[in-house]
Amino acid sequence: MKSIQVGLLGAGTVGSGTFKVLQRNQEEIKRRAGRGIEITMVADLDTARAREVAGEGVKVVADAREVIANPDIDIVIELIGGYGIARQLVLEAIAAGKHVVTANKALLAVHGTEIFAAAHAKGVMVAFEAAVAGGIPIIKALREGLTANSIQWLAGIINGTTNFILSEMRDKGLDFATVLKEAQRLGYAEADPTFDIEGVDAAHKVTLMSAIAFGIPVQFDKAHVEGITKLAAQDIKYAEQLGYRIKLLGVTKRTAQGIELRVHPSLVPSKRLLANVEGAMNAVVVHGDAVGTTLYYGKGAGSEPTASAVIADLVDITRLHTADAAHRVPHLAFHPDAMSDLKVLPMSEVVTSYYLRLRVADQAGVLAKVTGLLATAGISIDAVLQREADEVGGEGSTQTDLIILTHDAREGTVNDVMAELQALPTVLEPIVRIRKEELK
Ligand code: HSE
């Protein structure tokens, strides 16, 4: 049978990996897919780079629309990124009846509803395994492998750049800015790392996983997004003394009130496997009612790891494209007419536990006052750590750090009590609050 014809938009790192892996493993991929898969056309503004990536026999063009207009192309791979021209091209490819494979988490997290609706109406597939956690087949696992389960929650380290920075901060006791510079020098962080360090990239990914896990529309605008830029080395150290590591987690949970959808630094017990995911690696823990807790670990970025996910989607489409569209796996795991309208909760309604660090005057009654206000608010304390004043502020210091771990509490209640604590004359600096996930 004739090979399925693929057009590639964007011949960068992942595109180059896709060519290499497709070529290296072409026989095995063909035996799995049932027919050959061939990239016959590539579009990139840098045609010289595209020629180098594509090699002999592949048509190279500068205009992506030539690929979309080619009637021989069955599948378009979008590796351009961003929400601008990529959105336009994906919608045009769908309108032209092409199946689409994309690694573009930003595009789908923000415009997914429009794109999936267009694909559904046209009867084509939009596959996006490479958009979440690179080479880890987490979309496949959530959408198909765990399909028997009522998924309760998932939590993931889904941004390698920030995990690398946090690992370095912990290992070397360095502050955020120093490690970021080093990460940029080594090529672990982009020249403009904003999306990574501010948690936006992780929020795009957890938004997609949340939609698939719970059958809700993709709602990036409802996600709580907080990055790692304000994390201090001393909080990493105190967390360690209390038996925790700090990770940037993407968390989504089903609760009786609605769906939690959030990205922020979190204390994770050091004994959990997730706490031991170091460097640029990614991992996602998913808890289903039937299966219990499952863990997916691997490379979340890079040329061939991401190509691995792109090609898995190409194989899926090759196997399924002749099937009746109604019998394919739905884009978001649930049939479009059976989506849930469970609301995404505002952060004030989220229930979790907390690490609070208060710089306080080292005098009688301060601890009692602080714990008294927490008790009045109904917030139960799990652990308290207080360092000697000399250790914190140098010899003769009259200030110290008071670290409190709480049990579960409603975030709105914690906000209120933090305002009361902050107003105490013996609380000398802005209180540091980091959320804590036990991941039981
Ligand atoms: N910039 C991402 C990361 C990889 O650092 O994990 C692509 O999503």
GROMACS .gro file of N, CA and C in nm, residues 34-122:
model
  267
   34GLY      N    1   0.099  -0.051   0.963
   34GLY     CA    2   0.028  -0.121   0.856
   34GLY      C    3   0.061  -0.065   0.719
   35ARG      N    4   0.127   0.048   0.715
   35ARG     CA    5   0.176   0.104   0.588
   35ARG      C    6   0.286   0.206   0.619
   36GLY      N    7   0.360   0.242   0.519
   36GLY     CA    8   0.471   0.336   0.541
   36GLY      C    9   0.420   0.476   0.577
   37ILE      N   10   0.504   0.550   0.647
   37ILE     CA   11   0.472   0.690   0.680
   37ILE      C   12   0.587   0.774   0.626
   38GLU      N   13   0.556   0.868   0.539
   38GLU     CA   14   0.662   0.941   0.470
   38GLU      C   15   0.638   1.091   0.475
   39ILE      N   16   0.737   1.165   0.522
   39ILE     CA   17   0.728   1.312   0.514
   39ILE      C   18   0.775   1.351   0.375
   40THR      N   19   0.682   1.403   0.296
   40THR     CA   20   0.716   1.432   0.155
   40THR      C   21   0.733   1.582   0.129
   41MET      N   22   0.695   1.663   0.228
   41MET     CA   23   0.700   1.808   0.205
   41MET      C   24   0.728   1.879   0.338
   42VAL      N   25   0.814   1.979   0.333
   42VAL     CA   26   0.847   2.055   0.453
   42VAL      C   27   0.838   2.203   0.423
   43ALA      N   28   0.778   2.277   0.516
   43ALA     CA   29   0.775   2.422   0.502
   43ALA      C   30   0.850   2.485   0.618
   44ASP      N   31   0.940   2.577   0.585
   44ASP     CA   32   1.011   2.653   0.687
   44ASP      C   33   1.060   2.780   0.619
   45LEU      N   34   1.051   2.892   0.692
   45LEU     CA   35   1.099   3.017   0.634
   45LEU      C   36   1.248   3.006   0.601
   46ASP      N   37   1.319   2.929   0.681
   46ASP     CA   38   1.462   2.904   0.657
   46ASP      C   39   1.473   2.778   0.570
   47THR      N   40   1.463   2.799   0.438
   47THR     CA   41   1.458   2.682   0.349
   47THR      C   42   1.590   2.605   0.347
   48ALA      N   43   1.700   2.677   0.372
   48ALA     CA   44   1.830   2.608   0.374
   48ALA      C   45   1.833   2.509   0.490
   49ARG      N   46   1.786   2.555   0.608
   49ARG     CA   47   1.781   2.465   0.724
   49ARG      C   48   1.687   2.348   0.694
   50ALA      N   49   1.572   2.377   0.634
   50ALA     CA   50   1.474   2.273   0.605
   50ALA      C   51   1.533   2.168   0.510
   51ARG      N   52   1.612   2.214   0.412
   51ARG     CA   53   1.673   2.121   0.316
   51ARG      C   54   1.770   2.028   0.387
   52GLU      N   55   1.845   2.086   0.478
   52GLU     CA   56   1.943   2.007   0.553
   52GLU      C   57   1.873   1.900   0.638
   53VAL      N   58   1.764   1.941   0.700
   53VAL     CA   59   1.689   1.848   0.787
   53VAL      C   60   1.623   1.739   0.703
   54ALA      N   61   1.564   1.778   0.592
   54ALA     CA   62   1.481   1.685   0.515
   54ALA      C   63   1.561   1.588   0.428
   55GLY      N   64   1.675   1.631   0.380
   55GLY     CA   65   1.754   1.546   0.291
   55GLY      C   66   1.693   1.537   0.153
   56GLU      N   67   1.742   1.437   0.077
   56GLU     CA   68   1.700   1.420  -0.063
   56GLU      C   69   1.553   1.380  -0.076
   57GLY      N   70   1.492   1.422  -0.186
   57GLY     CA   71   1.361   1.366  -0.222
   57GLY      C   72   1.242   1.427  -0.150
   58VAL      N   73   1.267   1.526  -0.065
   58VAL     CA   74   1.156   1.590   0.007
   58VAL      C   75   1.140   1.731  -0.048
   59LYS      N   76   1.017   1.769  -0.080
   59LYS     CA   77   0.995   1.902  -0.134
   59LYS      C   78   1.001   2.005  -0.020
   60VAL      N   79   1.085   2.107  -0.038
   60VAL     CA   80   1.100   2.211   0.065
   60VAL      C   81   1.042   2.341   0.012
   61VAL      N   82   0.956   2.403   0.094
   61VAL     CA   83   0.897   2.533   0.055
   61VAL      C   84   0.906   2.629   0.172
   62ALA      N   85   0.893   2.758   0.141
   62ALA     CA   86   0.894   2.858   0.249
   62ALA      C   87   0.754   2.884   0.300
   63ASP      N   88   0.652   2.855   0.215
   63ASP     CA   89   0.515   2.891   0.249
   63ASP      C   90   0.437   2.767   0.297
   64ALA      N   91   0.399   2.770   0.423
   64ALA     CA   92   0.327   2.657   0.482
   64ALA      C   93   0.197   2.626   0.407
   65ARG      N   94   0.139   2.728   0.348
   65ARG     CA   95   0.009   2.708   0.280
   65ARG      C   96   0.023   2.619   0.157
   66GLU      N   97   0.143   2.611   0.102
   66GLU     CA   98   0.163   2.518  -0.011
   66GLU      C   99   0.150   2.374   0.035
   67VAL      N  100   0.193   2.349   0.158
   67VAL     CA  101   0.179   2.213   0.213
   67VAL      C  102   0.031   2.182   0.233
   68ILE      N  103  -0.038   2.277   0.294
   68ILE     CA  104  -0.180   2.256   0.324
   68ILE      C  105  -0.262   2.237   0.195
   69ALA      N  106  -0.220   2.309   0.091
   69ALA     CA  107  -0.295   2.302  -0.035
   69ALA      C  108  -0.264   2.176  -0.116
   70ASN      N  109  -0.163   2.103  -0.078
   70ASN     CA  110  -0.124   1.985  -0.156
   70ASN      C  111  -0.222   1.870  -0.132
   71PRO      N  112  -0.297   1.828  -0.234
   71PRO     CA  113  -0.400   1.724  -0.213
   71PRO      C  114  -0.342   1.588  -0.176
   72ASP      N  115  -0.212   1.568  -0.201
   72ASP     CA  116  -0.152   1.437  -0.167
   72ASP      C  117  -0.118   1.425  -0.019
   73ILE      N  118  -0.113   1.537   0.050
   73ILE     CA  119  -0.076   1.533   0.192
   73ILE      C  120  -0.197   1.490   0.276
   74ASP      N  121  -0.176   1.385   0.357
   74ASP     CA  122  -0.285   1.335   0.443
   74ASP      C  123  -0.279   1.396   0.583
   75ILE      N  124  -0.155   1.416   0.632
   75ILE     CA  125  -0.137   1.462   0.770
   75ILE      C  126  -0.042   1.583   0.770
   76VAL      N  127  -0.078   1.685   0.846
   76VAL     CA  128   0.010   1.801   0.862
   76VAL      C  129   0.064   1.800   1.005
   77ILE      N  130   0.196   1.808   1.018
   77ILE     CA  131   0.257   1.820   1.151
   77ILE      C  132   0.289   1.968   1.173
   78GLU      N  133   0.234   2.023   1.279
   78GLU     CA  134   0.259   2.166   1.311
   78GLU      C  135   0.362   2.173   1.422
   79LEU      N  136   0.482   2.223   1.388
   79LEU     CA  137   0.588   2.239   1.488
   79LEU      C  138   0.640   2.383   1.485
   80ILE      N  139   0.548   2.476   1.464
   80ILE     CA  140   0.587   2.618   1.457
   80ILE      C  141   0.583   2.678   1.598
   81GLY      N  142   0.479   2.646   1.671
   81GLY     CA  143   0.464   2.697   1.807
   81GLY      C  144   0.392   2.830   1.812
   82GLY      N  145   0.347   2.866   1.932
   82GLY     CA  146   0.281   2.996   1.954
   82GLY      C  147   0.135   2.993   1.915
   83TYR      N  148   0.066   3.105   1.942
   83TYR     CA  149  -0.078   3.109   1.913
   83TYR      C  150  -0.111   3.184   1.784
   84GLY      N  151  -0.014   3.247   1.720
   84GLY     CA  152  -0.042   3.335   1.607
   84GLY      C  153  -0.067   3.260   1.479
   85ILE      N  154   0.035   3.255   1.395
   85ILE     CA  155   0.022   3.192   1.264
   85ILE      C  156  -0.009   3.042   1.278
   86ALA      N  157   0.040   2.981   1.386
   86ALA     CA  158   0.016   2.837   1.406
   86ALA      C  159  -0.134   2.809   1.414
   87ARG      N  160  -0.208   2.895   1.484
   87ARG     CA  161  -0.353   2.875   1.497
   87ARG      C  162  -0.420   2.882   1.359
   88GLN      N  163  -0.380   2.983   1.283
   88GLN     CA  164  -0.436   3.002   1.150
   88GLN      C  165  -0.409   2.879   1.063
   89LEU      N  166  -0.285   2.833   1.066
   89LEU     CA  167  -0.246   2.722   0.978
   89LEU      C  168  -0.314   2.591   1.019
   90VAL      N  169  -0.325   2.570   1.150
   90VAL     CA  170  -0.392   2.447   1.197
   90VAL      C  171  -0.539   2.450   1.153
   91LEU      N  172  -0.604   2.564   1.169
   91LEU     CA  173  -0.745   2.573   1.128
   91LEU      C  174  -0.759   2.555   0.976
   92GLU      N  175  -0.664   2.610   0.901
   92GLU     CA  176  -0.669   2.594   0.754
   92GLU      C  177  -0.645   2.448   0.714
   93ALA      N  178  -0.552   2.383   0.783
   93ALA     CA  179  -0.524   2.241   0.753
   93ALA      C  180  -0.649   2.157   0.780
   94ILE      N  181  -0.714   2.185   0.893
   94ILE     CA  182  -0.838   2.112   0.926
   94ILE      C  183  -0.943   2.138   0.817
   95ALA      N  184  -0.959   2.265   0.782
   95ALA     CA  185  -1.059   2.300   0.680
   95ALA      C  186  -1.029   2.229   0.547
   96ALA      N  187  -0.900   2.204   0.523
   96ALA     CA  188  -0.861   2.135   0.398
   96ALA      C  189  -0.873   1.983   0.413
   97GLY      N  190  -0.922   1.938   0.529
   97GLY     CA  191  -0.945   1.794   0.549
   97GLY      C  192  -0.821   1.716   0.589
   98LYS      N  193  -0.717   1.787   0.636
   98LYS     CA  194  -0.595   1.717   0.679
   98LYS      C  195  -0.608   1.682   0.828
   99HIS      N  196  -0.552   1.569   0.863
   99HIS     CA  197  -0.533   1.539   1.005
   99HIS      C  198  -0.413   1.621   1.052
  100VAL      N  199  -0.413   1.656   1.180
  100VAL     CA  200  -0.306   1.743   1.232
  100VAL      C  201  -0.239   1.676   1.351
  101VAL      N  202  -0.106   1.683   1.352
  101VAL     CA  203  -0.028   1.642   1.468
  101VAL      C  204   0.045   1.767   1.516
  102THR      N  205   0.034   1.798   1.644
  102THR     CA  206   0.100   1.918   1.692
  102THR      C  207   0.165   1.896   1.829
  103ALA      N  208   0.272   1.971   1.851
  103ALA     CA  209   0.338   1.969   1.982
  103ALA      C  210   0.306   2.099   2.056
  104ASN      N  211   0.206   2.172   2.006
  104ASN     CA  212   0.184   2.311   2.049
  104ASN      C  213   0.085   2.319   2.166
  105LYS      N  214   0.139   2.307   2.288
  105LYS     CA  215   0.054   2.309   2.408
  105LYS      C  216  -0.013   2.443   2.428
  106ALA      N  217   0.062   2.553   2.396
  106ALA     CA  218   0.006   2.687   2.414
  106ALA      C  219  -0.118   2.704   2.327
  107LEU      N  220  -0.106   2.664   2.203
  107LEU     CA  221  -0.216   2.677   2.108
  107LEU      C  222  -0.340   2.601   2.156
  108LEU      N  223  -0.319   2.474   2.197
  108LEU     CA  224  -0.435   2.392   2.234
  108LEU      C  225  -0.493   2.433   2.368
  109ALA      N  226  -0.407   2.476   2.462
  109ALA     CA  227  -0.458   2.515   2.594
  109ALA      C  228  -0.544   2.641   2.583
  110VAL      N  229  -0.509   2.728   2.489
  110VAL     CA  230  -0.582   2.854   2.477
  110VAL      C  231  -0.695   2.845   2.372
  111HIS      N  232  -0.667   2.778   2.260
  111HIS     CA  233  -0.766   2.776   2.151
  111HIS      C  234  -0.819   2.635   2.124
  112GLY      N  235  -0.799   2.544   2.219
  112GLY     CA  236  -0.837   2.404   2.199
  112GLY      C  237  -0.984   2.386   2.165
  113THR      N  238  -1.070   2.460   2.234
  113THR     CA  239  -1.214   2.440   2.212
  113THR      C  240  -1.249   2.466   2.065
  114GLU      N  241  -1.195   2.575   2.012
  114GLU     CA  242  -1.221   2.611   1.871
  114GLU      C  243  -1.160   2.506   1.776
  115ILE      N  244  -1.038   2.465   1.807
  115ILE     CA  245  -0.968   2.373   1.717
  115ILE      C  246  -1.032   2.234   1.719
  116PHE      N  247  -1.064   2.183   1.837
  116PHE     CA  248  -1.125   2.049   1.844
  116PHE      C  249  -1.265   2.050   1.781
  117ALA      N  250  -1.337   2.160   1.799
  117ALA     CA  251  -1.472   2.169   1.738
  117ALA      C  252  -1.459   2.167   1.586
  118ALA      N  253  -1.362   2.241   1.534
  118ALA     CA  254  -1.343   2.244   1.388
  118ALA      C  255  -1.305   2.106   1.337
  119ALA      N  256  -1.218   2.038   1.410
  119ALA     CA  257  -1.174   1.905   1.368
  119ALA      C  258  -1.290   1.806   1.373
  120HIS      N  259  -1.371   1.816   1.479
  120HIS     CA  260  -1.486   1.726   1.493
  120HIS      C  261  -1.582   1.746   1.377
  121ALA      N  262  -1.609   1.874   1.346
  121ALA     CA  263  -1.704   1.904   1.238
  121ALA      C  264  -1.652   1.850   1.103
  122LYS      N  265  -1.522   1.854   1.086
  122LYS     CA  266  -1.462   1.813   0.958
  122LYS      C  267  -1.433   1.663   0.954
   0.00000   0.00000   0.00000
